[in-house]
XYZ file of C-alpha atoms in Angstrom:
508
model
C 77.551 122.873 108.543
C 80.045 122.576 105.104
C 83.075 120.265 105.370
C 85.913 119.298 102.968
C 85.833 116.008 101.198
C 88.500 114.979 103.288
C 86.173 115.484 106.456
C 82.866 113.709 104.908
C 83.684 109.806 105.313
C 85.209 109.658 108.729
C 81.600 111.860 109.581
C 79.277 109.868 108.016
C 81.115 106.809 109.629
C 80.729 108.512 113.362
C 76.865 108.847 112.110
C 75.699 105.675 110.402
C 78.666 103.464 110.961
C 77.993 100.560 110.220
C 74.454 100.171 108.051
C 75.169 99.973 104.541
C 76.769 103.062 102.135
C 77.435 101.180 98.770
C 76.333 97.895 97.088
C 79.060 97.187 94.353
C 78.236 94.352 91.813
C 75.578 92.958 95.767
C 78.419 93.587 98.018
C 76.751 95.509 100.682
C 80.003 97.875 102.234
C 78.828 99.421 105.516
C 79.884 103.688 105.808
C 82.872 102.381 108.668
C 84.368 100.262 105.874
C 85.084 103.784 103.649
C 86.546 105.178 105.523
C 88.793 102.302 106.732
C 89.220 101.774 102.987
C 89.619 105.037 102.188
C 92.044 105.229 104.782
C 94.335 103.202 103.849
C 94.767 104.748 100.898
C 95.691 107.461 102.056
C 98.861 106.490 103.763
C 98.940 104.485 101.583
C 99.963 108.124 99.123
C 101.347 109.404 101.877
C 104.037 106.616 102.075
C 104.242 107.927 98.696
C 105.498 110.646 98.620
C 102.287 112.447 98.260
C 102.052 115.939 100.021
C 99.227 117.782 100.347
C 97.692 120.099 96.822
C 99.718 117.377 94.483
C 97.781 116.136 92.115
C 96.615 112.765 91.871
C 94.815 111.540 88.767
C 92.350 108.828 89.071
C 91.396 106.844 86.149
C 89.110 103.211 86.374
C 86.166 102.158 85.647
C 83.671 102.239 88.874
C 84.086 100.113 91.954
C 83.917 100.199 95.345
C 88.435 100.753 95.494
C 87.508 104.364 92.837
C 86.038 105.641 96.046
C 88.566 104.336 98.969
C 90.529 106.233 95.937
C 88.659 109.646 95.459
C 88.393 110.038 99.316
C 91.796 108.809 100.940
C 92.961 111.895 98.307
C 91.113 113.985 99.440
C 91.941 112.601 103.132
C 95.384 113.435 101.990
C 95.287 116.766 100.914
C 96.276 116.249 98.058
C 94.433 117.396 94.430
C 91.244 115.613 92.824
C 91.289 114.817 88.979
C 89.037 112.429 88.141
C 89.926 111.408 84.713
C 86.707 109.051 82.687
C 88.302 105.622 81.977
C 87.863 105.920 78.466
C 90.829 107.988 77.310
C 93.126 106.664 75.296
C 96.571 106.779 76.239
C 97.411 109.831 74.490
C 94.349 111.703 75.923
C 95.417 110.173 79.824
C 99.611 111.503 79.604
C 97.946 114.735 78.323
C 95.763 115.512 81.191
C 97.849 114.348 83.733
C 101.303 116.200 82.925
C 99.327 120.076 82.430
C 97.879 119.590 86.104
C 101.253 118.377 86.962
C 99.894 114.817 87.862
C 102.531 112.461 90.536
C 101.074 109.344 91.659
C 98.549 108.327 88.269
C 95.372 105.473 89.447
C 95.353 103.888 85.620
C 91.741 100.711 85.237
C 92.375 97.584 83.812
C 93.713 97.563 79.979
C 96.091 100.495 80.106
C 99.289 98.705 79.145
C 102.448 99.998 77.314
C 101.365 102.622 75.258
C 100.542 104.257 78.495
C 104.035 104.695 80.043
C 105.277 105.776 77.177
C 102.194 108.688 77.217
C 103.773 109.745 80.595
C 107.554 109.676 79.892
C 107.281 112.824 79.746
C 104.945 113.514 83.189
C 105.879 114.616 87.016
C 104.000 111.296 87.506
C 105.879 109.009 89.949
C 103.551 105.791 90.281
C 101.028 103.956 88.564
C 99.003 101.734 91.038
C 97.031 99.588 88.787
C 93.439 98.890 89.913
C 93.396 95.712 89.018
C 94.770 92.235 89.859
C 98.042 92.256 88.062
C 100.198 95.079 86.835
C 102.816 95.641 84.303
C 105.582 96.084 85.131
C 107.159 99.661 86.758
C 103.500 99.577 88.748
C 101.594 98.542 90.956
C 98.725 96.400 91.598
C 95.658 98.972 94.467
C 96.732 95.346 96.723
C 100.238 96.165 96.295
C 99.941 99.888 97.625
C 97.874 99.702 100.476
C 99.156 96.749 101.363
C 100.309 96.974 105.367
C 99.074 100.145 105.428
C 97.164 101.095 108.593
C 93.459 101.794 108.563
C 93.707 104.743 110.643
C 93.982 108.958 109.241
C 93.508 111.978 110.420
C 92.551 113.588 107.716
C 95.182 116.601 106.447
C 93.625 120.276 106.868
C 92.660 121.759 103.888
C 90.472 124.714 103.926
C 87.640 124.986 101.817
C 88.744 127.917 99.538
C 91.694 125.574 98.773
C 91.877 124.024 95.892
C 90.097 120.956 95.553
C 89.813 118.709 91.873
C 90.990 119.456 88.716
C 88.090 118.588 86.209
C 89.140 118.686 82.274
C 86.360 119.757 79.756
C 87.619 119.472 76.135
C 87.941 123.569 74.743
C 86.893 125.807 71.443
C 91.431 124.781 71.063
C 90.957 121.581 70.746
C 92.873 119.777 74.205
C 91.248 119.736 77.581
C 90.900 122.373 79.714
C 91.142 122.072 83.612
C 87.990 123.239 85.810
C 89.798 124.409 89.267
C 87.357 123.440 91.283
C 87.453 124.865 95.264
C 86.510 122.498 98.139
C 84.006 125.079 98.830
C 81.874 124.574 95.535
C 81.885 120.785 96.227
C 80.806 120.667 99.310
C 77.695 123.826 98.465
C 77.603 122.177 95.261
C 76.469 118.738 97.064
C 74.023 120.864 100.312
C 72.735 121.736 97.334
C 71.704 119.909 95.660
C 70.694 116.992 98.458
C 68.864 119.520 99.461
C 66.609 120.058 95.793
C 66.228 116.471 96.159
C 64.675 116.195 99.063
C 67.882 113.129 99.752
C 68.512 111.554 103.535
C 69.863 107.753 104.752
C 66.272 106.894 104.819
C 66.719 106.480 101.051
C 68.785 103.175 98.781
C 69.461 104.838 95.102
C 70.952 102.568 92.045
C 73.302 104.797 89.603
C 75.121 103.803 86.732
C 76.547 107.134 85.999
C 80.607 107.340 85.888
C 82.364 108.346 89.962
C 84.708 109.973 87.173
C 81.791 112.498 85.703
C 80.057 115.757 87.798
C 77.442 114.167 87.964
C 79.022 110.646 89.552
C 80.950 112.509 91.453
C 77.562 114.489 93.489
C 75.465 111.322 93.756
C 77.893 109.355 95.762
C 78.975 112.290 98.050
C 74.929 113.181 98.549
C 74.903 109.728 99.160
C 78.110 110.024 101.997
C 76.482 113.544 102.953
C 72.933 111.826 104.008
C 73.749 108.029 104.934
C 71.732 107.378 101.777
C 72.563 103.842 100.190
C 74.439 103.626 96.670
C 73.498 101.044 94.954
C 76.570 101.499 91.757
C 76.596 99.453 89.245
C 79.841 99.265 87.143
C 78.127 99.892 83.735
C 74.577 101.065 82.789
C 72.959 98.308 81.837
C 68.834 99.032 82.065
C 67.745 95.727 82.329
C 71.004 96.190 85.471
C 69.385 98.990 86.656
C 65.279 97.893 86.322
C 67.295 94.793 88.735
C 68.143 96.870 91.335
C 64.773 99.072 91.933
C 63.650 96.148 92.565
C 66.105 93.578 94.701
C 67.093 96.627 96.927
C 63.987 99.132 97.443
C 65.520 101.234 96.386
C 63.217 105.127 96.376
C 66.170 106.899 93.678
C 67.270 105.987 90.254
C 69.886 108.540 88.214
C 70.340 108.092 85.059
C 70.607 110.638 82.172
C 68.271 110.761 79.300
C 69.537 109.034 77.969
C 69.228 106.020 80.621
C 65.770 106.501 80.409
C 65.688 106.223 76.889
C 67.108 102.810 76.903
C 64.691 101.381 79.867
C 61.389 102.199 78.621
C 62.565 100.665 75.776
C 63.583 97.091 77.188
C 61.454 94.443 77.160
C 62.258 93.951 81.279
C 61.015 97.209 81.565
C 58.076 95.476 82.806
C 59.002 93.085 84.583
C 60.647 94.115 87.705
C 59.044 96.212 90.533
C 59.630 99.182 90.387
C 56.528 100.802 93.042
C 59.511 100.753 96.662
C 61.124 104.276 93.510
C 60.072 107.595 95.168
C 62.392 109.599 93.069
C 64.790 110.178 89.730
C 67.195 112.487 88.209
C 68.308 113.641 85.151
C 70.552 115.744 84.547
C 74.038 115.781 81.736
C 71.436 116.708 78.094
C 68.399 117.929 78.236
C 65.336 115.746 77.535
C 62.434 116.430 76.075
C 59.051 117.197 77.367
C 57.488 114.492 75.881
C 59.524 111.645 77.549
C 59.943 113.480 80.563
C 55.893 112.491 80.913
C 56.052 108.130 79.704
C 59.780 108.879 82.533
C 57.762 109.437 85.412
C 54.363 107.401 83.895
C 56.149 104.306 83.806
C 58.126 104.477 86.611
C 55.920 106.126 88.712
C 58.110 108.122 91.004
C 59.399 112.044 90.551
C 62.052 113.359 87.952
C 63.835 115.587 88.412
C 65.998 117.135 86.084
C 69.166 118.962 86.513
C 71.519 120.999 84.943
C 75.573 121.440 86.134
C 78.778 121.698 84.366
C 82.629 120.625 85.346
C 83.413 124.045 86.119
C 80.856 124.010 88.153
C 81.759 120.927 90.522
C 77.343 119.994 89.940
C 74.507 120.798 89.243
C 73.675 124.505 88.263
C 70.163 124.531 88.989
C 67.358 121.518 89.216
C 63.847 121.000 90.555
C 63.305 120.779 94.668
C 61.641 117.414 95.355
C 58.233 118.899 97.729
C 57.748 122.011 95.685
C 56.452 122.485 91.188
C 58.356 120.942 88.700
C 58.010 122.130 84.753
C 58.624 118.755 82.870
C 61.713 119.971 80.477
C 62.818 122.774 82.487
C 66.525 122.700 84.244
C 64.398 124.086 87.350
C 65.748 127.203 89.653
C 69.004 128.273 91.126
C 69.672 125.586 93.825
C 70.836 126.964 97.214
C 73.463 130.043 97.411
C 73.293 130.593 93.447
C 72.396 133.294 91.304
C 71.382 132.599 88.612
C 70.370 135.385 85.185
C 69.567 135.340 81.720
C 72.423 138.076 79.646
C 71.326 139.234 76.333
C 73.096 138.264 74.302
C 74.029 141.258 72.551
C 75.749 142.140 75.857
C 75.350 140.377 78.636
C 75.331 142.138 81.549
C 72.018 143.162 81.161
C 69.287 140.853 81.145
C 67.092 138.807 78.958
C 63.755 139.303 78.618
C 61.304 136.697 80.358
C 61.430 134.776 77.662
C 63.731 136.331 75.220
C 66.127 133.031 74.521
C 69.980 134.791 76.617
C 73.960 133.166 77.371
C 73.168 131.381 81.790
C 74.992 132.552 83.613
C 76.160 132.074 86.713
C 77.343 133.170 90.083
C 78.142 131.820 93.090
C 80.354 129.506 95.283
C 80.410 127.075 92.778
C 81.371 128.882 90.861
C 85.247 128.028 89.188
C 88.734 129.104 90.670
C 89.258 129.184 86.592
C 90.347 126.992 84.389
C 94.694 125.677 85.765
C 97.884 127.240 83.716
C 95.112 129.689 81.503
C 95.213 132.916 81.941
C 92.349 133.610 78.665
C 90.235 131.371 79.230
C 89.894 132.464 82.611
C 89.663 135.835 82.245
C 86.882 135.439 78.942
C 85.031 133.026 81.338
C 83.989 135.450 84.030
C 82.632 139.098 83.211
C 83.109 142.373 85.314
C 80.770 141.133 87.430
C 82.152 137.572 88.770
C 79.657 135.866 86.286
C 80.458 132.770 85.226
C 79.569 132.287 81.049
C 78.197 128.741 80.503
C 77.952 129.255 77.418
C 74.385 127.883 76.926
C 71.539 129.812 75.462
C 68.105 129.328 77.665
C 64.963 131.629 78.941
C 63.725 132.591 81.731
C 59.469 131.745 82.163
C 57.914 133.851 84.340
C 57.597 132.176 87.319
C 62.350 131.824 86.864
C 61.065 128.574 86.157
C 64.963 128.274 83.485
C 64.571 126.504 80.436
C 67.872 125.290 77.619
C 67.408 126.337 74.379
C 70.851 125.589 73.033
C 74.747 125.433 73.262
C 76.474 128.677 72.423
C 79.898 127.182 72.111
C 79.798 123.719 69.629
C 79.807 121.894 71.928
C 78.439 118.547 70.775
C 76.408 116.836 73.634
C 76.152 112.486 73.022
C 74.750 110.949 75.843
C 75.613 113.024 78.587
C 79.014 113.532 76.726
C 80.905 116.238 75.907
C 82.608 116.446 72.796
C 84.296 119.514 71.377
C 84.748 119.420 67.076
C 87.549 121.289 67.324
C 89.276 118.351 69.049
C 87.757 116.050 66.290
C 89.116 118.244 63.712
C 93.123 118.146 65.319
C 92.840 114.142 64.841
C 90.716 113.945 61.970
C 93.404 116.831 60.169
C 96.845 114.307 60.787
C 95.378 111.995 59.055
C 97.249 111.308 55.571
C 94.644 111.679 53.959
C 93.222 114.180 54.942
C 93.002 117.959 53.633
C 90.281 118.855 55.326
C 87.451 118.614 58.071
C 85.195 119.888 60.569
C 83.092 118.519 62.785
C 79.810 119.280 63.800
C 76.488 117.883 65.021
C 73.568 116.030 64.304
C 70.049 115.050 65.763
C 69.917 111.587 67.377
C 66.651 110.154 69.772
C 67.870 108.681 72.178
C 71.835 110.156 72.157
C 70.422 113.821 71.664
C 74.013 114.069 69.179
C 75.884 112.452 67.546
C 78.941 113.227 65.701
C 79.414 114.152 62.344
C 82.465 114.557 60.850
C 82.702 116.291 56.926
C 85.610 115.289 55.115
C 87.654 116.813 51.768
C 90.100 114.263 50.514
C 94.257 115.463 49.704
C 94.327 115.772 45.661
C 95.004 111.665 44.483
C 93.312 111.234 48.466
C 90.603 107.954 47.912
C 89.589 106.863 51.691
C 87.328 105.600 54.114
C 85.434 105.783 56.252
C 86.683 102.257 58.177
C 90.556 103.950 57.772
C 89.022 106.992 58.920
C 87.136 105.422 61.663
C 90.576 103.255 62.874
C 92.883 106.525 63.458
C 90.319 108.270 65.309
C 90.404 105.476 67.936
C 93.556 105.290 67.976
C 93.345 108.663 69.358
C 89.689 109.347 70.908
C 87.611 108.205 73.869
C 84.868 106.035 72.312
C 81.887 107.882 72.563
C 84.140 111.179 70.412
C 85.140 108.663 67.679
C 82.438 110.318 65.261
C 79.458 108.000 64.213
C 78.753 109.278 60.648
C 82.345 111.014 58.322
C 81.024 111.972 54.663
C 83.323 113.314 51.956
C 82.432 116.493 50.536
C 84.665 118.595 47.758
C 84.331 121.966 49.585
C 83.228 123.102 53.199
C 81.488 126.019 53.739
C 83.878 128.673 54.966
C 82.859 133.164 55.611
C 85.367 136.007 54.292
C 88.298 135.072 56.180
C 88.506 132.084 55.581
C 86.253 130.102 58.785
C 84.241 126.921 58.793
C 81.642 128.092 59.699
C 80.559 124.933 61.929
C 75.833 125.875 61.823
C 76.661 125.350 58.319
C 77.853 121.820 57.790
C 74.077 120.806 57.637
C 73.269 122.229 54.212
C 75.766 120.045 52.516
C 74.141 117.995 50.504
C 74.614 113.966 51.505
C 75.488 112.897 48.002
C 78.524 115.553 47.347
């Protein structure tokens, strides 16, 4: 039976009680404790005037309290807006303002600049997940102080808006993908079923809970009664040590994470024999690397593919069935996947021929918040969602990602869009024109490289460009390579040809 996020914690508490739900920084928390903590946050939201349907932005690092805030927000009937803690104050302000958030949970290190960025938004209160809060805000503990630990979840339908996840758009500003309660529930249940997750499992993860991959792992754990060993951030030896210490049966990381663990001197130091299954997603993993992961870890690797828009995975492998390393598997239950011909997506591409990966079913987004144009462009007339990824289907139905149809750069599982970086670069006083393209990287998949035409008479330096970017962009978006060039490749209309950037001589 499908249930909304607001109903999940109480159901898990009733089913699993004092069993360990989360282990964070080696401190265990039961399913009962998670439910009670979420109830306190929900009561605090109600006391702060949050009504069903209001948006709440969560922008803080992985912690047990982040989880309680997430489920407490859902219990209060509010719409979740999870945001990576790596964003700058300006980026957070844009997202919170765009979705009309009334309350913001912020992580440590976000100070006066954040309040300036929120000045023109609907945010009425800022809660800091820290020991201290600047003037005008409260700490997490102050926010929930004296709140009862009982709360009856406000009714919220499966087909109502459950969350808004922001994904960078080709216009240079992120756009909010609207996910229904049903999309989240089906994605969670389907993923759990395909991976064979149960209450007998213990999983280790450092995936950001604000990222769709991390959220699915968290929601699957709550649904199935799995114990989740949560790390604040990825560190190779800490992941390996946690597997041994807690006799984990599952391990979850992006491909880059597995590469770091394989290369770490601690790889042979810990006993990983308890592992049965591993999952990886966020970017494709080379078959040779996947085979090495299975060999060194002694467990089955299940690749998955998903998007923020889909509230989680759209395809993956079934743990009890045949797998093909390098493939993203098949559609999860109750979801359809099709390869549309590149010249006309209404036609299905023949077996083995590249086409656009299309998804249809209850996990597709309700649209993009406040952006009807983007919503219409995202669907065809038959309700198929255009993913923008180029893929093939083999004769047995397995799907294989070939390339991205859009200009997205995928850096260690994080999406970086050239237009957003170009918008920031163009604001530098010494930059005349700028274009951004992706360059291959063995560890992170791709890196962003900026090609810059200086203004006449100006002599910008790499350091000045990077410093400018760091003021306006999250760290993972900052270009890792900078090249100054006399001109950029353009077509007859003057549009920059990003796909031709790699042909520019490095000595230009």
